[in-house]
Amino acid sequence: MTDPVTLPLSLAGLYADPQRLAEARALAERLGLPLLAEVGDSACLRLDQTGLALLPAAPLGPLQVDFVAGQMGHRRRFGGGRGQALARAVGLKDGANPQLIDATAGLGKDGLVLASLGCSVRLIERSPIIAALLADGLQRASLQPDLADWLARRVRLHPGDALELLPRLCAEQGADVIYLDPMFPERKKTALVKKEMRLLRQLLGDDADANELLACALGLADRRVVVKRPRLAAPLAGPKPDLVLSGKSTRYDVYLRH
Ligand SMILES: C[S@@+](CC[C@H](N)C(=O)[O-])C[C@H]1O[C@@H](n2cnc3c(N)ncnc32)[C@H](O)[C@@H]1O
């Protein structure tokens, strides 16, 4: 039997609540998607008063970027602060607040945790659909009084391919740290892979150019490059990491520059 979660996801279009029709038209044109009169059985985007969501075909539920409540809000408040492995991997100690580029931003979870801890974060995301979900999540988060100030000061989104954008962004303003979290290699036990990751994989496939991205980042970062990997996966091709921080299911490979 075919496993439904490994089928590629193609979107039927964008459905919009009547109050948001003008925005939806512009977004649909930008993404090259038709506007839908209703949500059907196929995967699509939906723009309504709650924001932009990806509605995949059953059995998976809607996917929306939410930095305020849910898992992300919890991770910001109780994720372990500067002591968590992600923060230690990027070098957040002794009050340092590095300039960081998250070159594989995805749904922005790691990038936003790092920004909430004090890093200035430039987010690069090449999938126009994921970048649109991320922009919508950032916009809604910026309406929250406790988030608005540091989001405006510390977070910028740059839609596009990091292989093209990294040299330009680093020339404009250096990056102490370049953070990479390319799509993990497919796991055999799909039940172990979180819903969001399964959806991203359906939509985007593997990040086959991850080794190239590491080589590019190593030539541009001022202090370190950090790569997130599954705990037991081989490192990306290239030099050996200088430091390795392992957690329960994730590992951070750290490449020091100076
Ligand atoms: C595993 S997800 C990242 C998840 C993210 N760390 C988070 O916390 O939500 C990988 C993302 O990197 C993006 N990506 C991969 N290679 C890229 C590149 N060269 N330029 C920009 N984005 C890239 C993919 O489109 C995908 O959305």
Coordinates of N, CA, C and O in Angstrom, one line a residue, residues 31-93:
L31 N 2.5 33.8 -5.7 CA 2.8 32.4 -5.6 C 2.4 31.6 -6.9 O 2.7 30.3 -6.9
G32 N 1.8 32.2 -7.8 CA 1.4 31.5 -9.0 C 0.3 30.5 -8.8 O 0.2 29.4 -9.4
L33 N -0.6 30.8 -7.8 CA -1.7 29.9 -7.5 C -3.1 30.5 -7.9 O -3.2 31.7 -7.7
P34 N -4.0 29.7 -8.3 CA -5.4 30.2 -8.6 C -6.1 30.5 -7.3 O -5.8 29.9 -6.2
L35 N -7.0 31.5 -7.3 CA -7.9 31.7 -6.1 C -9.0 30.7 -6.2 O -9.6 30.5 -7.3
L36 N -9.3 30.1 -5.1 CA -10.4 29.1 -5.0 C -11.7 29.7 -4.5 O -11.6 30.5 -3.5
A37 N -12.8 29.2 -5.0 CA -14.1 29.7 -4.5 C -14.4 29.0 -3.1 O -15.2 29.5 -2.3
E38 N -13.9 27.8 -2.9 CA -14.1 27.1 -1.7 C -13.0 26.1 -1.4 O -12.2 25.8 -2.3
V39 N -12.9 25.6 -0.1 CA -11.9 24.7 0.2 C -12.4 23.3 -0.1 O -13.5 22.9 0.3
G40 N -11.7 22.5 -1.0 CA -12.2 21.2 -1.3 C -11.4 20.1 -0.6 O -10.9 20.4 0.5
D41 N -11.3 19.0 -1.2 CA -10.5 17.9 -0.6 C -9.0 18.0 -0.8 O -8.3 17.3 -0.1
S42 N -8.6 18.8 -1.8 CA -7.2 18.8 -2.1 C -6.5 19.8 -1.2 O -7.1 20.7 -0.6
A43 N -5.2 19.6 -1.1 CA -4.4 20.6 -0.3 C -4.4 22.0 -0.9 O -4.5 22.2 -2.1
C44 N -4.5 23.0 0.0 CA -4.5 24.4 -0.5 C -4.0 25.3 0.6 O -3.8 24.9 1.7
L45 N -3.9 26.6 0.3 CA -3.6 27.6 1.3 C -5.0 28.3 1.6 O -5.8 28.4 0.8
R46 N -5.1 28.7 2.9 CA -6.3 29.4 3.3 C -5.9 30.7 4.0 O -5.1 30.6 4.9
L47 N -6.5 31.8 3.6 CA -6.2 33.1 4.3 C -7.5 33.6 4.9 O -8.5 33.9 4.2
D48 N -7.5 33.7 6.2 CA -8.7 34.2 6.9 C -8.3 35.0 8.1 O -7.2 35.4 8.2
Q49 N -9.3 35.3 9.0 CA -9.0 36.2 10.1 C -7.9 35.6 11.0 O -7.3 36.3 11.8
T50 N -7.7 34.3 11.0 CA -6.7 33.7 11.9 C -5.3 33.7 11.2 O -4.3 33.3 11.8
G51 N -5.2 34.1 10.0 CA -3.9 34.2 9.3 C -3.9 33.2 8.1 O -4.9 32.8 7.6
L52 N -2.7 33.0 7.6 CA -2.5 32.1 6.5 C -2.2 30.7 7.0 O -1.4 30.5 7.9
A53 N -2.8 29.7 6.4 CA -2.6 28.3 6.8 C -2.5 27.4 5.6 O -3.1 27.7 4.5
L54 N -1.7 26.4 5.7 CA -1.6 25.3 4.7 C -2.6 24.2 5.1 O -2.5 23.7 6.2
L55 N -3.5 23.9 4.3 CA -4.5 22.9 4.5 C -4.1 21.7 3.7 O -4.4 21.7 2.5
P56 N -3.4 20.7 4.3 CA -3.1 19.5 3.5 C -4.3 18.6 3.3 O -5.3 18.8 4.0
A57 N -4.2 17.7 2.4 CA -5.2 16.7 2.3 C -5.2 15.9 3.5 O -4.2 15.7 4.2
A58 N -6.4 15.3 3.9 CA -6.5 14.4 5.0 C -5.4 13.3 4.9 O -5.1 13.0 3.8
P59 N -4.9 12.8 6.0 CA -5.3 12.9 7.4 C -4.6 14.0 8.2 O -4.8 14.0 9.4
L60 N -3.8 14.8 7.5 CA -3.1 15.8 8.3 C -3.9 17.1 8.5 O -4.6 17.5 7.6
G61 N -3.7 17.7 9.6 CA -4.5 19.0 9.9 C -3.8 20.2 9.4 O -2.7 20.1 8.8
P62 N -4.4 21.4 9.6 CA -3.8 22.6 9.0 C -2.5 23.0 9.7 O -2.2 22.6 10.8
L63 N -1.6 23.6 8.9 CA -0.3 24.1 9.4 C -0.3 25.6 9.3 O -0.5 26.2 8.3
Q64 N 0.0 26.2 10.5 CA 0.1 27.6 10.5 C 1.3 28.0 11.4 O 1.6 27.3 12.4
V65 N 2.0 29.1 11.1 CA 3.1 29.5 11.9 C 2.6 30.3 13.1 O 1.9 31.3 12.9
D66 N 2.8 29.8 14.3 CA 2.3 30.5 15.5 C 3.4 30.7 16.5 O 3.7 29.7 17.2
F67 N 3.9 31.9 16.5 CA 5.0 32.1 17.5 C 4.5 32.5 18.9 O 5.3 32.6 19.8
V68 N 3.2 32.7 19.0 CA 2.7 33.3 20.2 C 2.2 32.2 21.2 O 2.7 32.2 22.3
A69 N 1.4 31.3 20.7 CA 0.8 30.3 21.6 C 1.4 28.9 21.2 O 2.4 28.8 20.6
G70 N 0.8 27.9 21.7 CA 1.1 26.5 21.3 C 2.6 26.2 21.6 O 3.2 26.7 22.5
Q71 N 3.1 25.3 20.8 CA 4.4 24.7 21.0 C 5.5 25.8 21.0 O 6.5 25.8 21.8
M72 N 5.4 26.7 20.1 CA 6.4 27.8 20.0 C 6.4 28.7 21.2 O 7.5 29.1 21.7
G73 N 5.2 29.1 21.6 CA 5.2 30.0 22.8 C 5.8 29.3 24.0 O 6.5 29.8 24.8
H74 N 5.5 28.0 24.1 CA 6.0 27.2 25.2 C 7.5 27.1 25.2 O 8.2 27.3 26.1
R75 N 8.0 26.8 23.9 CA 9.4 26.7 23.8 C 10.2 28.0 24.1 O 11.3 28.0 24.7
R76 N 9.6 29.1 23.7 CA 10.2 30.4 24.1 C 10.3 30.6 25.6 O 11.3 31.1 26.1
R77 N 9.2 30.2 26.2 CA 9.1 30.5 27.7 C 9.9 29.5 28.5 O 10.5 29.8 29.5
F78 N 9.7 28.2 28.1 CA 10.3 27.1 29.0 C 11.3 26.3 28.3 O 11.6 25.2 28.8
G79 N 11.9 26.7 27.2 CA 12.8 25.9 26.4 C 14.2 25.7 26.9 O 15.0 25.1 26.4
G80 N 14.5 26.4 28.0 CA 15.8 26.2 28.6 C 16.7 27.4 28.4 O 17.9 27.4 28.8
G81 N 16.2 28.5 27.8 CA 17.0 29.7 27.7 C 18.4 29.5 27.1 O 18.5 28.7 26.2
R82 N 19.3 30.3 27.6 CA 20.7 30.2 27.0 C 21.4 28.9 27.3 O 22.5 28.6 26.8
G83 N 20.8 28.1 28.2 CA 21.4 26.8 28.5 C 21.1 25.7 27.5 O 21.7 24.6 27.5
Q84 N 20.1 25.9 26.7 CA 19.6 24.8 25.8 C 20.7 24.6 24.7 O 21.5 25.5 24.4
A85 N 20.7 23.3 24.2 CA 21.8 22.9 23.3 C 21.9 23.9 22.1 O 23.0 24.2 21.7
L86 N 20.7 24.3 21.5 CA 20.7 25.2 20.4 C 21.5 26.5 20.7 O 22.3 26.9 19.9
A87 N 21.2 27.0 21.8 CA 21.9 28.3 22.2 C 23.4 28.1 22.5 O 24.2 28.9 22.0
R88 N 23.7 27.0 23.1 CA 25.1 26.7 23.3 C 25.9 26.5 22.0 O 27.0 27.0 21.8
A89 N 25.2 25.8 21.1 CA 25.8 25.5 19.8 C 26.1 26.8 19.0 O 27.2 26.9 18.4
V90 N 25.3 27.8 19.1 CA 25.6 29.1 18.3 C 26.5 30.0 19.1 O 26.9 31.1 18.6
G91 N 26.8 29.6 20.4 CA 27.8 30.4 21.1 C 27.2 31.5 22.0 O 27.8 32.5 22.3
L92 N 26.0 31.2 22.5 CA 25.3 32.2 23.3 C 25.7 32.1 24.8 O 25.1 31.5 25.6
K93 N 26.9 32.6 25.1 CA 27.3 32.5 26.5 C 28.0 33.8 26.8 O 28.3 34.6 25.9

